[in-house]
GROMACS .gro file of C-alpha atoms in nm:
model
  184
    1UNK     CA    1  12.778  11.237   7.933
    2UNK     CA    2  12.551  11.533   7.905
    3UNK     CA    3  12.611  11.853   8.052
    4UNK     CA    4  12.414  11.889   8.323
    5UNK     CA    5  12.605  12.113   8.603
    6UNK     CA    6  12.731  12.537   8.532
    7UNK     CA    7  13.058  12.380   8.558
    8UNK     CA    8  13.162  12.725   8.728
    9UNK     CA    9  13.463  12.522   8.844
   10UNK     CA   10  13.585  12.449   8.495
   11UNK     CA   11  13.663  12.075   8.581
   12UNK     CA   12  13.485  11.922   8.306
   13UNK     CA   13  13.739  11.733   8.089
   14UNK     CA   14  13.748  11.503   7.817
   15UNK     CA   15  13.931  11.178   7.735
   16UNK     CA   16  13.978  11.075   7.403
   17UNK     CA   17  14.037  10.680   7.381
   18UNK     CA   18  13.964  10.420   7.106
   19UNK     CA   19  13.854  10.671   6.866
   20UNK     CA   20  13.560  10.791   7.118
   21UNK     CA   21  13.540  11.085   7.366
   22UNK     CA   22  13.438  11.085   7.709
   23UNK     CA   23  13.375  11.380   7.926
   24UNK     CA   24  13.422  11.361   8.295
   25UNK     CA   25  13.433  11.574   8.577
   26UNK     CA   26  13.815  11.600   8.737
   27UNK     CA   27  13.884  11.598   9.066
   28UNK     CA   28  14.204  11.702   9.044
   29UNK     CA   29  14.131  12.013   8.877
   30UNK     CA   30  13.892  12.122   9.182
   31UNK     CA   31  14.132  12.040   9.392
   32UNK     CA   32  14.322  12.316   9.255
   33UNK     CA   33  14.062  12.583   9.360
   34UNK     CA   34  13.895  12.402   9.659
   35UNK     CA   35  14.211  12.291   9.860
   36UNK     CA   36  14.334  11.962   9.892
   37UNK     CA   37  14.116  11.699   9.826
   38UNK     CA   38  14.426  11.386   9.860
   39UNK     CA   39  14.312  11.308  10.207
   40UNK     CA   40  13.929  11.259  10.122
   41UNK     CA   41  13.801  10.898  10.217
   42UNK     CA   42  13.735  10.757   9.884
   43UNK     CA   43  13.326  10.793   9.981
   44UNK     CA   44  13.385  11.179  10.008
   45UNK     CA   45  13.558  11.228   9.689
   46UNK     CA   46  13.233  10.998   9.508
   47UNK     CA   47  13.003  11.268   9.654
   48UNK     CA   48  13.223  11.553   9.565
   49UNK     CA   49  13.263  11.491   9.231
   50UNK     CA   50  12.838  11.399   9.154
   51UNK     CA   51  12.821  11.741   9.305
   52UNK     CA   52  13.040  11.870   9.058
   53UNK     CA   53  12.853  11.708   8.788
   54UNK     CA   54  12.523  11.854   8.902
   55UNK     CA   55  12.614  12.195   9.033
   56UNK     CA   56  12.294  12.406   8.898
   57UNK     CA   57  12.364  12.752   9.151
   58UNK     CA   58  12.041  12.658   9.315
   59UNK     CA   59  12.034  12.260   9.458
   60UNK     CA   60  12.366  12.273   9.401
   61UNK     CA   61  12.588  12.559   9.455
   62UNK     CA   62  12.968  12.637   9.472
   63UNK     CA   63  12.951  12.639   9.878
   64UNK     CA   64  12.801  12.288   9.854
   65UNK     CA   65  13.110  12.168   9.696
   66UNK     CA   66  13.366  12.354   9.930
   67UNK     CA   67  13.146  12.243  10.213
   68UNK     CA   68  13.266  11.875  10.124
   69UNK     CA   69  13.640  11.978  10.086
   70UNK     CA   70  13.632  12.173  10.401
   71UNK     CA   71  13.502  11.880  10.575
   72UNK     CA   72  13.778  11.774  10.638
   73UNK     CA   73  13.880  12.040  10.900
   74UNK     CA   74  13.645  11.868  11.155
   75UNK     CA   75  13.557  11.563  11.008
   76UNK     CA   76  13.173  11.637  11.040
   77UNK     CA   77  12.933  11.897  10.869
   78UNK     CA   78  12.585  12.021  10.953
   79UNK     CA   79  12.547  12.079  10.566
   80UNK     CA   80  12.291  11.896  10.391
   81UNK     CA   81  12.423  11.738  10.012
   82UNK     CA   82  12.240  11.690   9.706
   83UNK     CA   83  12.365  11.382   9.580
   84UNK     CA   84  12.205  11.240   9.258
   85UNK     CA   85  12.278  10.854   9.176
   86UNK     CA   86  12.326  10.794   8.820
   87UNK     CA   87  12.129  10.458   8.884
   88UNK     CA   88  11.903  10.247   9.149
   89UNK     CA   89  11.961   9.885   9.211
   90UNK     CA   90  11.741   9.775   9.489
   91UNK     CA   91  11.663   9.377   9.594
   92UNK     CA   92  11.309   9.244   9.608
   93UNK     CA   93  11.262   9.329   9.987
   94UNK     CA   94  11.285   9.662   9.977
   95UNK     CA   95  11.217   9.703   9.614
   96UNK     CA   96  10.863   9.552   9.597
   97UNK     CA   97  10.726   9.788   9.820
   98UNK     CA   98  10.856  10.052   9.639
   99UNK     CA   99  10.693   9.948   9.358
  100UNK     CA  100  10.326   9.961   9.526
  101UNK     CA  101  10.443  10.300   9.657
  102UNK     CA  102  10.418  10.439   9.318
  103UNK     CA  103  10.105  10.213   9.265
  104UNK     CA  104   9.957  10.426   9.536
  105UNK     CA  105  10.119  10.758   9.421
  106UNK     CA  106   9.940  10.703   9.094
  107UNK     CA  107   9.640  10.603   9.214
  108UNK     CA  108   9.614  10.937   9.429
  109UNK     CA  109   9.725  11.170   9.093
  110UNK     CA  110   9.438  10.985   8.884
  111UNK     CA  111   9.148  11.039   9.204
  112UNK     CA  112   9.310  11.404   9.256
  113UNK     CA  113   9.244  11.432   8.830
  114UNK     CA  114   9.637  11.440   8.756
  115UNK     CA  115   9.779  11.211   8.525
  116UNK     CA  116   9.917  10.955   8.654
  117UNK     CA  117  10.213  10.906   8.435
  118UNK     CA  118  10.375  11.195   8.564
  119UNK     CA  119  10.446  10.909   8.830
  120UNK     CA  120  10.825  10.798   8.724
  121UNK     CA  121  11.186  10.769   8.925
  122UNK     CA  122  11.382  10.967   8.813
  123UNK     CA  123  11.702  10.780   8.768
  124UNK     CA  124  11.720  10.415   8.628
  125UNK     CA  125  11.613  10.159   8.857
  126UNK     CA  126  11.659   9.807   8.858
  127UNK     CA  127  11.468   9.548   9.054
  128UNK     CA  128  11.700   9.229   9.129
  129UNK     CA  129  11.398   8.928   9.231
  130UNK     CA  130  11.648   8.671   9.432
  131UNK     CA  131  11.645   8.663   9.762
  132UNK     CA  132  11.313   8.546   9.820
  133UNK     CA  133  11.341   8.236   9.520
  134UNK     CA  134  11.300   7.927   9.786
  135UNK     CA  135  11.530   7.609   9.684
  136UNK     CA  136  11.291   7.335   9.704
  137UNK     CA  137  11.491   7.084   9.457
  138UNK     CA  138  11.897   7.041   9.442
  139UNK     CA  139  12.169   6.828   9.293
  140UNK     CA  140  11.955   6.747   8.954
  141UNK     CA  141  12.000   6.888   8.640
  142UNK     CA  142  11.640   7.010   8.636
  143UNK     CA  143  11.638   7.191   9.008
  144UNK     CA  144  11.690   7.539   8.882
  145UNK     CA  145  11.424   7.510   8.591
  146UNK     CA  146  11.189   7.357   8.877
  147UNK     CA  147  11.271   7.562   9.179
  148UNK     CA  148  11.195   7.867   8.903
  149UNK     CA  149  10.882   7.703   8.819
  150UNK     CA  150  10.739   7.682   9.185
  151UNK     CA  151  10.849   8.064   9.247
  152UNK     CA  152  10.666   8.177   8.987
  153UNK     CA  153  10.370   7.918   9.080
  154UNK     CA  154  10.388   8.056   9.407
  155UNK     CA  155  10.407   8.416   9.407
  156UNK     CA  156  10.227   8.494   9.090
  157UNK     CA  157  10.006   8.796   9.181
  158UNK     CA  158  10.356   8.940   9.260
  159UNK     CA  159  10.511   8.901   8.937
  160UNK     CA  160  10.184   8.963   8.735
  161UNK     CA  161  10.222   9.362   8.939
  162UNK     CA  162  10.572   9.363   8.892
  163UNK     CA  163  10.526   9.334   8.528
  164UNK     CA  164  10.282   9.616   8.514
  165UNK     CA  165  10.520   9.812   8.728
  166UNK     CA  166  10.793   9.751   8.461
  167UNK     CA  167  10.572   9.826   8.162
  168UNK     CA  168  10.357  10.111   8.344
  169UNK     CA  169  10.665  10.320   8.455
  170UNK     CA  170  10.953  10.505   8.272
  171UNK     CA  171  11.302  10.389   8.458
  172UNK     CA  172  11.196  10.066   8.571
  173UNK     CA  173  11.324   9.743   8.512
  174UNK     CA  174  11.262   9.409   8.637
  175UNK     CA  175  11.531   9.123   8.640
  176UNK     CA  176  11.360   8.837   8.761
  177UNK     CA  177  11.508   8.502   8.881
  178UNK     CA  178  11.503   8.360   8.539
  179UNK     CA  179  11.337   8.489   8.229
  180UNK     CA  180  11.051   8.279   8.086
  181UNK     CA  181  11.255   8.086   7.843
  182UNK     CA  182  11.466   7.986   8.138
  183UNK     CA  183  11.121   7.683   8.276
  184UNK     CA  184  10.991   7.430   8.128
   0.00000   0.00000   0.00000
C-alpha cells in the first residue's frame, strides 16, 4: 500500500506474513484516541478506516474521522465524508452509459482545445457485460458458444465503443460475456 494519508493518527501498521509486508491502517489503534469504535455497524467502521487511509488535512481532516466515531451519539450526522473506493465494479446497465459519459466529456475537452486524455476515472473500474447476454439456445453443448455468438452479432456497435472505451481510457476494463476465443 502506498502512503497516501498524514497519518496524524499514527494507525498505520504493518504485518509481516510469508516473508512479505503489508501495511494497513488499524482500527483499533484509533480507537484508542477517537473513543470507542466496538459498537460501529460494520459499514461505519469500512468508511472510517478509508478515511484514515486518505486523511490529507484538507478533503480529509482529523474532525472528519471523529465525526464518524461520534456518530454514534445520535446515530445520524449532517457531515459530509470523503470516501475514496479503492476500485469500481459497475454492470452493463449502468456502466455503458458511463462509458459515453466520458465519450462526451472528451469530446467537450478536445472542442474547448483541452486534451482529451486528461479524461480518466480515477480509481480502477471494471465493466461486467452480463445481464443483458439473451439465452436464445439451451441444453446443447454448443448454447453458450452460440448464445455468445448472437450477442455479439447483435449488439456490435456496442462492443466495437466499449473496446475503444477500454483502450482509449486509463482505469478501464472491460470483461465481456466471453472473450473471443470463447465462439466459434
Amino acid at each position: 500500500m502506498t502512503a497516501i494519508g498524514q497519518d496524524t493518527l499514527k494507525t498505520r501498521t504493518s504485518l509481516s506474513t510469508g516473508g512479505k509486508s503489508y501495511d494497513y491502517y488499524s482500527l483499533a489503534k484509533a480507537s484508542e484516541q477517537l473513543g470507542d469504535i466496538s459498537r460501529l455497524p460494520f459499514s461505519m467502521k469500512v468508511l472510517l478506516e478509508n478515511l484514515l487511509r486518505f486523511e490529507d488535512g484538507v478533503t480529509v481532516t482529523r474532525e472528519d474521522i471523529q465525526a464518524i466515531v461520534d456518530w454514534q451519539k445520535e446515530r445520524r450526522s449532517d457531515r459530509e465524508i470523503q470516501y475514496r473506493p479503492a476500485r469500481v465494479l459497475m454492470q452493463d446497465f449502468t456502466g455503458v452509459p458511463c462509458v459515453v459519459d466520458l465519450a462526451a466529456m472528451r469530446d467537450a475537452m478536445t472542442k474547448l482545445g483541452g486534451n482529451p486524455e486528461k479524461i480518466n476515472p480515477q480509481v480502477p473500474v471494471h465493466l461486467v457485460i452480463d445481464h443483458s447476454v439473451m439465452v436464445d439456445e439451451f441444453g446443447t453443448p454448443q448454447a453458450f458458444h452460440d448464445n455468445v455468438d448472437l450477442e455479439y452479432e447483435r449488439n456490435i456497435e456496442r462492443y466495437e465503443f466499449l473496446k475503444w472505451g477500454s483502450k482509449a481510457l486509463d482505469n478501464f476494463q472491460v470483461v465481456p460475456p466471453a472473450p473471443a476465443s470463447a465462439t466459434r
